[in-house]
Coordinates of C-alpha atoms in Angstrom, one line a residue:
X19 CA 14.6 -35.2 -23.6
X20 CA 12.9 -35.3 -20.1
X21 CA 13.6 -31.6 -19.4
X22 CA 12.0 -30.3 -22.6
X23 CA 9.1 -32.7 -22.1
X24 CA 8.5 -31.3 -18.6
X25 CA 8.7 -27.7 -19.9
X26 CA 6.2 -28.6 -22.5
X27 CA 3.8 -30.0 -19.9
X28 CA 4.2 -26.9 -17.8
X29 CA 3.5 -24.7 -20.7
X30 CA 0.3 -26.7 -21.6
X31 CA -0.9 -26.4 -18.0
X32 CA -0.5 -22.6 -18.0
X33 CA -2.0 -22.2 -21.4
X34 CA -5.0 -24.2 -20.2
X35 CA -5.4 -21.9 -17.3
X36 CA -5.1 -18.7 -19.3
X37 CA -7.4 -19.9 -22.2
X38 CA -10.3 -21.0 -19.9
X39 CA -13.2 -18.7 -20.8
X40 CA -14.9 -19.3 -17.4
X41 CA -11.8 -19.2 -15.2
X42 CA -12.3 -17.6 -11.8
X43 CA -8.7 -18.0 -10.8
X44 CA -7.7 -14.6 -12.0
X45 CA -11.1 -13.0 -12.5
X46 CA -13.5 -12.5 -15.4
X47 CA -12.1 -9.3 -16.7
X48 CA -8.6 -8.7 -18.1
X49 CA -7.0 -11.2 -15.8
X50 CA -5.2 -9.8 -12.8
X51 CA -3.8 -12.1 -10.1
X52 CA -5.1 -9.7 -7.5
X53 CA -8.7 -10.1 -8.8
X54 CA -9.2 -13.6 -7.3
X55 CA -12.8 -14.0 -6.3
X56 CA -11.9 -14.2 -2.6
X57 CA -10.7 -10.6 -2.6
X58 CA -14.0 -9.4 -4.1
X59 CA -16.0 -11.1 -1.4
X60 CA -13.8 -10.8 1.6
X61 CA -11.6 -7.7 1.4
X62 CA -7.9 -7.2 1.5
X63 CA -7.5 -8.5 5.1
X64 CA -7.3 -11.8 3.3
X65 CA -3.8 -10.7 2.2
X66 CA -1.9 -10.9 5.4
X67 CA 1.6 -12.4 5.5
X68 CA 4.7 -10.9 6.8
X69 CA 7.1 -12.9 4.6
X70 CA 5.2 -12.1 1.4
X71 CA 5.0 -8.4 2.5
X72 CA 8.8 -8.5 2.9
X73 CA 9.1 -9.8 -0.7
X74 CA 6.8 -7.0 -1.9
X75 CA 8.9 -4.4 -0.1
X76 CA 12.1 -5.7 -1.6
X77 CA 10.7 -4.9 -5.1
X78 CA 11.1 -1.2 -4.2
X79 CA 14.9 -1.6 -4.7
X80 CA 15.3 -4.9 -6.6
X81 CA 14.1 -6.5 -9.7
X82 CA 11.9 -9.6 -9.4
X83 CA 14.7 -11.9 -10.4
X84 CA 17.1 -10.2 -7.9
X85 CA 14.6 -10.7 -5.2
X86 CA 14.2 -14.4 -6.0
X87 CA 18.0 -15.0 -6.2
X88 CA 18.5 -13.4 -2.8
X89 CA 15.6 -15.3 -1.3
X90 CA 16.9 -18.6 -2.6
X91 CA 20.1 -18.0 -0.7
X92 CA 18.4 -16.8 2.4
X93 CA 16.0 -19.8 2.5
X94 CA 18.9 -22.2 2.2
X95 CA 20.7 -20.5 5.1
X96 CA 17.5 -20.4 7.1
X97 CA 17.1 -24.2 6.7
X98 CA 20.6 -24.7 8.1
X99 CA 20.4 -22.1 10.9
X100 CA 16.8 -21.2 11.5
X101 CA 17.4 -19.4 14.8
X102 CA 20.1 -17.1 13.6
X103 CA 19.5 -16.7 9.9
X104 CA 19.3 -13.5 8.0
X105 CA 15.7 -14.1 7.1
X106 CA 14.9 -14.7 10.8
X107 CA 16.3 -11.2 11.6
X108 CA 14.4 -9.6 8.8
X109 CA 11.1 -11.5 9.3
X110 CA 11.1 -12.5 13.0
X111 CA 7.8 -14.4 12.8
X112 CA 9.1 -16.6 10.0
X113 CA 8.6 -20.4 10.6
X114 CA 10.2 -23.5 9.1
X115 CA 10.8 -24.4 5.5
X116 CA 10.4 -28.1 5.5
X117 CA 11.7 -28.5 2.0
X118 CA 14.2 -26.6 -0.1
X119 CA 12.5 -24.0 -2.4
X120 CA 13.8 -22.8 -5.8
X121 CA 12.2 -19.4 -6.1
X122 CA 14.1 -18.5 -9.2
X123 CA 12.9 -21.6 -11.1
X124 CA 9.3 -20.9 -10.0
X125 CA 9.6 -17.3 -10.9
X126 CA 10.8 -18.1 -14.4
X127 CA 7.8 -20.4 -14.9
X128 CA 5.4 -17.7 -13.7
X129 CA 7.2 -14.9 -15.6
X130 CA 6.6 -16.7 -18.9
X131 CA 2.9 -15.9 -18.7
X132 CA 2.7 -12.9 -16.4
X133 CA 5.6 -10.8 -17.8
X134 CA 6.8 -9.7 -14.3
X135 CA 10.4 -9.1 -15.6
X136 CA 9.1 -7.2 -18.7
X137 CA 6.9 -4.8 -16.8
X138 CA 8.2 -1.3 -16.5
X139 CA 6.1 0.3 -13.8
X140 CA 3.9 -2.4 -12.2
X141 CA 5.7 -4.7 -9.7
X142 CA 4.3 -8.1 -8.6
X143 CA 1.3 -7.9 -6.3
X144 CA 0.6 -10.0 -3.2
X145 CA -1.3 -12.7 -5.1
X146 CA 1.4 -13.1 -7.7
X147 CA 4.1 -13.7 -5.1
X148 CA 1.8 -16.1 -3.3
X149 CA 1.4 -18.0 -6.6
X150 CA 5.2 -18.1 -7.1
X151 CA 5.6 -19.5 -3.6
X152 CA 3.0 -22.1 -4.4
X153 CA 4.7 -23.1 -7.6
X154 CA 8.1 -23.4 -5.8
X155 CA 6.4 -25.6 -3.1
X156 CA 4.7 -27.8 -5.7
X157 CA 8.1 -28.3 -7.5
X158 CA 9.8 -29.2 -4.2
X159 CA 7.1 -31.5 -2.8
X160 CA 6.1 -33.4 -6.0
X161 CA 8.4 -36.4 -5.7
X162 CA 8.5 -36.9 -1.9
X163 CA 4.8 -36.3 -1.1
X164 CA 3.0 -38.9 1.0
X165 CA 0.1 -36.9 2.4
X166 CA -2.0 -34.0 1.0
X167 CA -4.5 -32.4 3.4
X168 CA -7.2 -29.9 2.4
X169 CA -9.3 -27.4 4.1
X170 CA -12.9 -27.8 3.0
X171 CA -14.9 -24.6 2.6
X172 CA -13.3 -22.1 0.2
X173 CA -10.6 -24.7 -0.7
X174 CA -12.3 -27.8 -2.1
X175 CA -15.7 -26.2 -2.6
X176 CA -17.4 -22.8 -2.1
X177 CA -18.2 -21.6 1.4
X178 CA -21.3 -23.3 2.7
X179 CA -21.4 -25.8 -0.2
X180 CA -20.6 -29.5 -0.2
X181 CA -18.5 -31.7 -2.5
X182 CA -21.0 -32.6 -5.2
X183 CA -20.7 -35.2 -7.9
X184 CA -19.5 -32.6 -10.5
X185 CA -16.6 -31.3 -8.3
X186 CA -13.5 -31.2 -10.5
X187 CA -11.3 -32.1 -7.5
X188 CA -12.7 -35.6 -7.2
X189 CA -10.7 -37.0 -10.1
X190 CA -7.5 -35.3 -8.8
X191 CA -8.0 -36.8 -5.3
X192 CA -8.5 -40.2 -6.9
X193 CA -5.3 -39.8 -8.9
X194 CA -3.4 -38.9 -5.8
X195 CA -4.7 -41.9 -3.9
X196 CA -4.0 -44.3 -6.8
X197 CA -0.4 -43.0 -6.8
X198 CA 0.0 -44.0 -3.1
X199 CA -0.5 -40.5 -1.7
X200 CA -2.7 -40.2 1.4
X201 CA -5.4 -37.6 1.2
X202 CA -7.3 -36.0 4.1
X203 CA -9.8 -33.2 4.6
X204 CA -9.0 -31.3 7.8
X205 CA -11.9 -29.1 8.6
X206 CA -13.5 -27.2 11.5
X207 CA -16.8 -28.9 10.9
X208 CA -17.5 -31.3 13.7
X209 CA -20.4 -33.7 14.2
X210 CA -19.6 -35.9 17.2
X211 CA -21.0 -39.5 16.7
X212 CA -22.7 -38.6 13.4
X213 CA -20.7 -39.9 10.5
X214 CA -23.7 -39.3 8.1
X215 CA -23.3 -35.6 8.5
X216 CA -19.7 -35.8 7.5
X217 CA -20.8 -38.0 4.5
X218 CA -23.2 -35.3 3.3
X219 CA -20.3 -32.9 3.0
X220 CA -18.3 -35.2 0.7
X221 CA -21.2 -37.1 -0.9
X222 CA -19.9 -36.7 -4.5
X223 CA -16.4 -38.0 -3.5
X224 CA -17.7 -41.1 -1.7
X225 CA -20.0 -41.8 -4.7
X226 CA -17.0 -41.7 -7.0
X227 CA -15.1 -44.1 -4.8
X228 CA -18.0 -46.5 -5.0
X229 CA -18.6 -46.1 -8.8
X230 CA -14.9 -46.7 -9.4
X231 CA -15.0 -49.6 -7.0
X232 CA -11.7 -48.5 -5.6
X233 CA -9.8 -51.3 -3.8
X234 CA -9.2 -51.3 -0.1
X235 CA -5.5 -50.3 -0.4
X236 CA -6.7 -47.1 -2.2
X237 CA -9.7 -46.1 0.0
X238 CA -7.5 -46.7 3.1
X239 CA -5.6 -43.6 2.0
X240 CA -8.5 -41.2 2.6
X241 CA -9.4 -39.6 6.0
X242 CA -11.4 -36.7 7.3
X243 CA -10.2 -34.8 10.4
X244 CA -13.2 -33.0 11.8
X245 CA -13.6 -30.3 14.5
X246 CA -10.0 -29.2 13.8
X247 CA -8.5 -32.1 15.6
X248 CA -11.3 -33.9 17.5
X249 CA -12.7 -36.5 15.2
X250 CA -11.0 -38.8 12.7
X251 CA -12.9 -40.7 10.1
X252 CA -12.0 -43.3 7.4
X253 CA -13.8 -45.0 4.5
X254 CA -15.3 -48.4 5.3
X255 CA -15.4 -51.3 2.7
X256 CA -18.9 -50.3 1.7
X257 CA -17.7 -46.8 1.0
X258 CA -19.3 -45.2 4.0
X259 CA -17.5 -43.1 6.6
X260 CA -16.7 -44.5 10.1
X261 CA -15.0 -43.0 13.1
X262 CA -11.5 -44.2 14.0
X263 CA -11.2 -45.1 17.7
X264 CA -9.6 -42.2 19.6
X265 CA -7.0 -44.4 21.3
X266 CA -5.7 -45.4 17.8
X267 CA -4.8 -41.9 16.7
X268 CA -5.1 -39.2 19.4
X269 CA -1.9 -37.9 21.1
X270 CA -1.5 -38.3 24.8
X271 CA -2.0 -34.5 25.2
X272 CA -5.4 -34.7 23.5
X273 CA -6.5 -37.7 25.4
X274 CA -5.7 -36.0 28.7
X275 CA -8.1 -33.1 28.1
X276 CA -10.7 -32.9 30.8
X277 CA -14.4 -32.3 30.2
X278 CA -14.6 -29.6 32.9
X279 CA -11.8 -27.7 31.2
X280 CA -13.5 -28.0 27.8
X281 CA -16.8 -26.7 29.2
X282 CA -15.0 -23.8 30.9
X283 CA -13.2 -22.9 27.7
X284 CA -16.4 -22.9 25.6
X285 CA -18.3 -20.9 28.2
X286 CA -15.7 -18.2 28.4
X287 CA -15.5 -18.2 24.6
X288 CA -19.2 -17.8 24.2
X289 CA -19.3 -14.9 26.6
X290 CA -16.5 -13.1 24.8
X291 CA -18.2 -13.7 21.4
X292 CA -21.5 -12.3 22.6
X293 CA -19.8 -9.3 24.3
X294 CA -17.8 -8.6 21.1
X295 CA -21.0 -8.9 19.0
X296 CA -22.8 -6.4 21.2
X297 CA -19.9 -4.0 21.0
X298 CA -19.9 -4.2 17.2
X299 CA -23.8 -4.0 17.2
X300 CA -23.9 -7.3 15.4
X301 CA -27.0 -9.4 16.0
X302 CA -26.0 -13.1 16.1
X303 CA -27.2 -16.6 16.8
X304 CA -25.1 -18.8 19.0
X305 CA -24.3 -22.4 18.0
X306 CA -22.6 -24.5 20.7
X307 CA -21.3 -28.0 20.1
X308 CA -19.4 -30.6 22.0
X309 CA -16.0 -29.1 21.2
X310 CA -16.8 -25.7 19.6
X311 CA -18.9 -22.6 20.0
X312 CA -19.6 -19.9 17.5
X313 CA -21.7 -17.0 16.5
X314 CA -23.5 -16.6 13.2
X315 CA -24.7 -13.1 12.1
X316 CA -28.4 -12.7 11.7
X317 CA -28.0 -10.3 8.9
X318 CA -25.4 -9.0 6.4
X319 CA -22.0 -7.9 7.7
X320 CA -18.5 -7.3 6.4
X321 CA -15.4 -9.4 6.7
X322 CA -13.6 -6.8 8.9
X323 CA -16.2 -7.0 11.6
X324 CA -15.9 -10.8 11.9
X325 CA -12.1 -10.4 11.8
X326 CA -12.1 -8.0 14.8
X327 CA -14.4 -10.4 16.7
X328 CA -12.1 -13.3 16.1
X329 CA -8.9 -11.5 17.0
X330 CA -10.3 -10.1 20.2
X331 CA -11.1 -13.6 21.4
X332 CA -7.6 -14.9 20.2
X333 CA -5.9 -12.2 22.3
X334 CA -8.1 -12.2 25.5
X335 CA -9.3 -15.8 26.0
X336 CA -7.3 -17.7 28.7
X337 CA -7.4 -21.5 29.0
X338 CA -5.2 -24.4 29.9
X339 CA -6.3 -26.1 26.7
X340 CA -5.2 -25.2 23.2
X341 CA -7.9 -23.5 21.1
X342 CA -8.5 -21.9 17.8
X343 CA -10.6 -18.7 17.4
X344 CA -11.2 -18.0 13.7
X345 CA -13.1 -15.9 11.2
X346 CA -14.9 -18.4 9.0
X347 CA -16.0 -15.7 6.5
X348 CA -19.7 -16.1 7.4
X349 CA -19.3 -16.7 11.1
X350 CA -16.8 -16.7 14.0
X351 CA -16.0 -19.9 15.9
X352 CA -13.9 -21.1 18.8
X353 CA -12.8 -24.7 18.7
X354 CA -11.0 -26.8 21.2
X355 CA -7.6 -27.6 19.7
X356 CA -6.4 -26.6 16.3
X357 CA -5.5 -28.0 12.9
X358 CA -1.9 -28.3 13.8
X359 CA -2.7 -30.8 16.6
X360 CA -5.0 -32.7 14.2
X361 CA -2.5 -32.8 11.4
X362 CA 0.3 -33.9 13.7
X363 CA -1.8 -36.7 15.1
X364 CA -2.7 -37.8 11.6
X365 CA 1.0 -37.7 10.5
X366 CA 1.9 -39.8 13.5
X367 CA -0.9 -42.2 12.8
X368 CA 0.4 -42.6 9.2
X369 CA 4.1 -42.6 10.3
X370 CA 4.9 -39.6 8.1
X371 CA 7.5 -36.8 8.5
X372 CA 6.8 -33.0 7.9
X373 CA 8.7 -32.9 4.5
X374 CA 6.3 -35.6 3.2
X375 CA 3.2 -33.6 4.0
X376 CA 1.5 -30.6 2.3
X377 CA -1.6 -28.7 3.6
X378 CA -3.7 -26.8 1.1
X379 CA -6.0 -24.0 2.5
X380 CA -7.4 -20.6 2.1
X381 CA -7.1 -19.2 5.6
X382 CA -3.5 -18.5 6.5
X383 CA -4.1 -14.9 7.9
X384 CA -3.9 -14.0 11.5
X385 CA -7.5 -15.0 12.1
X386 CA -7.5 -18.0 9.8
X387 CA -7.7 -21.6 11.1
X388 CA -5.2 -22.9 8.5
X389 CA -2.3 -20.9 9.9
X390 CA -1.5 -23.4 12.6
X391 CA -0.6 -26.1 10.1
X392 CA 2.5 -24.1 9.2
X393 CA 3.9 -25.4 12.5
X394 CA 4.0 -29.0 11.2
X395 CA 4.3 -29.1 7.4
X396 CA 4.6 -27.2 4.1
X397 CA 1.6 -25.4 2.7
X398 CA -0.1 -24.1 -0.4
X399 CA -2.1 -21.0 0.1
X400 CA -5.0 -20.8 -2.3
X401 CA -7.8 -18.2 -2.7
X402 CA -10.6 -20.4 -4.0
X403 CA -11.4 -24.0 -5.2
X404 CA -10.3 -23.1 -8.8
X405 CA -6.8 -22.3 -7.5
X406 CA -6.8 -25.6 -5.6
X407 CA -7.6 -27.5 -8.7
X408 CA -4.9 -25.7 -10.7
X409 CA -2.1 -26.3 -8.2
X410 CA -3.0 -29.9 -7.5
X411 CA -3.1 -30.5 -11.3
X412 CA 0.3 -28.9 -11.5
X413 CA 1.5 -31.1 -8.6
X414 CA 0.4 -34.3 -10.4
X415 CA 2.1 -33.2 -13.6
X416 CA 5.3 -32.4 -11.8
X417 CA 5.7 -35.8 -10.2
X418 CA 8.5 -37.9 -11.7
X419 CA 7.4 -40.8 -13.8
X420 CA 4.2 -39.0 -14.6
X421 CA 2.1 -40.8 -17.1
X422 CA -1.5 -40.2 -18.3
X423 CA -4.1 -41.9 -16.1
X424 CA -7.6 -42.9 -17.1
X425 CA -10.4 -41.6 -14.9
X426 CA -13.5 -43.5 -15.7
X427 CA -16.8 -42.0 -14.6

């Protein structure tokens, strides 16, 4: 029947994950979910989330299944009464659940392979609970999804890299678009008036669009939101990127931003970044753009130093304009606006509601620029591009009416 067929599909997906000899999702040694490559290169500050920490703490007095059963009830209550829910009292910073979540169902899928319920002394770790939340969100969103947005660096490809022709995500993005799901890359990278620089970052994807000769109704479902929220691009009939006119998609709030206020914000931010770098004895180069300013270390440093630099600016910078100060892993930038504004503008442009949208990113910590997207849609928190591939693969397999689709190179 349909249920047993779906269970078989889920089993095959997980078996594929665990049997991959080169998998980086859970590390190259005896696979541990806390060994994701991101923790090796960026430290445990990457694991910051009060809700997941709350779930971890519950395991001191509950089994994993008991935790998930209680959380299912609490999430349902929180969706009905978000201001007075029990979860709100226990995790005051908790945001909105835009879809129902079945944590028990997701836990049972995960438990099949990671034996959480059969362990005697080792409770789930942060990464494992993050994975269970991701599975629950995939299961909840699969049949209603109309827009998937992705962070770029660290999510679709490695930090500092571009989307090359051999990127595994290309075929999944094409499958999403062919199913009628809009796909957008929402990134801090901003190149005002220079669509070619955006093209260089997704060269392999655009080449695939052209090689497959995707029809207009399919390529119209792809966008790039650059500079957090400042530039929107689409694909032209000749498979090149082109800017969408600002009046066609920007919110009235964004259109009203004055240049003098933008300049003032960036000047203050630059001064704070340089003062912070001097305090931390961190030699940096400054890069100032039309809607952003950042500092790039001249030599090796550690994640915690950049984290401190970003958070100091977050706390102390004052401006009438919204801004995003974030640790990019290899630099610290301050952008005018944030991803929440960009995503909301795109959702309005496409006439979509929050429960129809899913953002995938790797920076949901206090200093991460993906965090703001939680204000407007559901999220998948990934640690690296390999995890992105896995969860989007799972998402496609979860969709009702799933059938094998040919992807021709």
